mmCIF file of C-alpha atoms in Angstrom:
data_model
loop_
_atom_site.group_PDB
_atom_site.id
_atom_site.type_symbol
_atom_site.label_atom_id
_atom_site.label_comp_id
_atom_site.label_asym_id
_atom_site.label_seq_id
_atom_site.Cartn_x
_atom_site.Cartn_y
_atom_site.Cartn_z
ATOM 1 C CA GLY A 4 -33.489 3.241 240.395
ATOM 2 C CA VAL A 5 -33.933 5.893 243.104
ATOM 3 C CA ASN A 6 -37.612 6.790 242.878
ATOM 4 C CA ASP A 7 -38.868 5.348 239.589
ATOM 5 C CA GLN A 8 -40.370 2.045 240.713
ATOM 6 C CA VAL A 9 -44.075 1.173 240.575
ATOM 7 C CA GLU A 10 -44.206 1.030 244.378
ATOM 8 C CA HIS A 11 -42.983 4.656 244.460
ATOM 9 C CA ALA A 12 -45.800 5.645 242.118
ATOM 10 C CA VAL A 13 -48.368 3.900 244.318
ATOM 11 C CA GLU A 14 -46.968 5.669 247.391
ATOM 12 C CA LEU A 15 -47.132 9.021 245.559
ATOM 13 C CA ALA A 16 -50.719 8.356 244.491
ATOM 14 C CA GLU A 17 -51.703 7.546 248.066
ATOM 15 C CA LEU A 18 -50.111 10.761 249.335
ATOM 16 C CA LEU A 19 -51.855 12.830 246.682
ATOM 17 C CA HIS A 20 -55.222 11.261 247.506
ATOM 18 C CA GLU A 21 -54.696 12.224 251.161
ATOM 19 C CA TRP A 22 -54.333 15.866 250.047
ATOM 20 C CA GLY A 23 -57.498 15.950 247.976
ATOM 21 C CA ARG A 24 -58.448 15.603 244.321
ATOM 22 C CA GLY A 25 -57.508 17.101 240.981
ATOM 23 C CA HIS A 26 -53.787 16.418 240.994
ATOM 24 C CA HIS A 27 -51.739 16.168 237.814
ATOM 25 C CA VAL A 28 -48.228 14.724 237.792
ATOM 26 C CA ASN A 29 -45.675 15.716 235.150
ATOM 27 C CA LEU A 30 -43.009 13.047 234.847
ATOM 28 C CA ILE A 31 -39.700 14.454 233.695
ATOM 29 C CA PRO A 32 -37.018 11.798 233.163
ATOM 30 C CA PHE A 33 -33.609 12.798 234.484
ATOM 31 C CA ASN A 34 -31.125 13.999 231.869
ATOM 32 C CA PRO A 35 -27.726 12.433 232.469
ATOM 33 C CA ILE A 36 -24.970 14.910 233.259
ATOM 34 C CA GLU A 37 -21.265 14.513 233.853
ATOM 35 C CA GLY A 38 -20.358 14.141 237.489
ATOM 36 C CA SER A 39 -23.751 12.842 238.632
ATOM 37 C CA ASP A 40 -24.317 9.413 240.108
ATOM 38 C CA TYR A 41 -27.925 9.467 238.902
ATOM 39 C CA GLN A 42 -28.936 7.766 235.678
ATOM 40 C CA ARG A 43 -31.810 8.265 233.297
ATOM 41 C CA PRO A 44 -34.585 5.698 233.836
ATOM 42 C CA TYR A 45 -35.476 3.255 231.099
ATOM 43 C CA LYS A 46 -38.544 4.142 229.052
ATOM 44 C CA LYS A 47 -40.240 0.969 230.296
ATOM 45 C CA ALA A 48 -39.807 2.132 233.916
ATOM 46 C CA VAL A 49 -41.240 5.582 233.120
ATOM 47 C CA LEU A 50 -44.256 4.048 231.377
ATOM 48 C CA ALA A 51 -44.838 1.623 234.267
ATOM 49 C CA PHE A 52 -44.631 4.522 236.756
ATOM 50 C CA ALA A 53 -47.141 6.555 234.732
ATOM 51 C CA GLY A 54 -49.412 3.522 234.391
ATOM 52 C CA ALA A 55 -49.378 2.941 238.149
ATOM 53 C CA LEU A 56 -50.334 6.570 238.798
ATOM 54 C CA GLU A 57 -53.099 6.473 236.215
ATOM 55 C CA SER A 58 -54.467 3.198 237.600
ATOM 56 C CA HIS A 59 -54.807 5.069 240.904
ATOM 57 C CA LYS A 60 -56.733 7.861 239.157
ATOM 58 C CA ILE A 61 -53.873 10.389 239.017
ATOM 59 C CA THR A 62 -53.666 12.231 235.706
ATOM 60 C CA THR A 63 -50.114 11.914 234.400
ATOM 61 C CA SER A 64 -48.034 13.409 231.585
ATOM 62 C CA ILE A 65 -44.588 12.302 230.461
ATOM 63 C CA ARG A 66 -42.627 15.328 229.354
ATOM 64 C CA GLN A 67 -40.778 15.210 226.048
ATOM 65 C CA THR A 68 -37.023 15.070 226.517
ATOM 66 C CA ARG A 69 -35.092 18.129 225.423
ATOM 67 C CA GLY A 70 -31.645 19.408 226.187
ATOM 68 C CA LEU A 71 -29.763 16.105 226.168
ATOM 69 C CA ASP A 72 -27.091 17.528 223.886
ATOM 70 C CA ALA A 73 -26.468 20.537 226.152
ATOM 71 C CA SER A 74 -26.694 18.802 229.550
ATOM 72 C CA ALA A 75 -29.709 21.001 230.117
ATOM 73 C CA ALA A 76 -33.221 20.359 231.315
ATOM 74 C CA CYS A 77 -35.228 20.709 234.498
ATOM 75 C CA GLY A 78 -32.707 22.782 236.395
ATOM 76 C CA GLN A 79 -29.721 20.749 235.230
ATOM 77 C CA LEU A 80 -28.312 23.457 232.957
ATOM 78 C CA ARG A 81 -24.550 23.323 232.901
ATOM 79 C CA ASN A 82 -21.774 24.565 230.737
ATOM 80 C CA GLU A 83 -18.440 23.035 229.927
ATOM 81 C CA PHE A 84 -16.269 25.811 231.379
ATOM 82 C CA GLN A 85 -17.895 25.907 234.820
ATOM 83 C CA LYS A 86 -17.880 22.564 236.634
ATOM 84 C CA SER A 87 -18.704 23.915 240.096
ATOM 85 C CA PRO A 88 -20.817 26.794 241.366
ATOM 86 C CA LEU A 89 -19.186 30.154 241.932
ATOM 87 C CA ARG A 90 -18.362 30.866 245.557
ATOM 88 C CA ILE A 91 -18.256 34.193 247.310
ATOM 89 C CA ASP A 92 -15.759 34.736 250.095
ATOM 90 C CA SER A 93 -17.937 35.975 252.967
ATOM 91 C CA SER A 94 -14.953 37.619 254.708
ATOM 92 C CA ASN A 95 -14.513 40.130 251.866
ATOM 93 C CA SER A 96 -17.095 42.534 250.601
ATOM 94 C CA SER A 97 -17.399 42.180 246.858
ATOM 95 C CA SER A 98 -17.818 44.809 244.246
ATOM 96 C CA GLU A 99 -18.488 44.515 240.550
ATOM 97 C CA SER A 100 -14.718 44.462 239.903
ATOM 98 C CA ASP A 101 -14.420 41.251 241.989
ATOM 99 C CA ILE A 102 -16.695 39.285 239.693
ATOM 100 C CA ALA A 103 -15.344 37.592 236.565
ATOM 101 C CA VAL A 104 -17.792 36.845 233.782
ATOM 102 C CA ALA A 105 -17.056 34.543 230.838
ATOM 103 C CA SER A 106 -18.528 35.412 227.498
#
């Protein structure tokens, strides 16, 4: 519901045509992850988006979904023990002994 509507696809196609020819768009549906307000689009919406691009002569691929069971795909890799990114205190210089690593 953020950027998966047909009108978004038409806008994208128009932008790509302004930049020349030979573009290929890989559509990668969002994998739902805990703590995110974003939701995975319905298959029908993805197909309509791809169809709109293709009708505007933009070659399009829909990537196969992988990583749903691990909350991982397209930069969304997470693990269950780390819910937020590690932070480094800029006031202290760190050494290897300051860094904890889970195994």
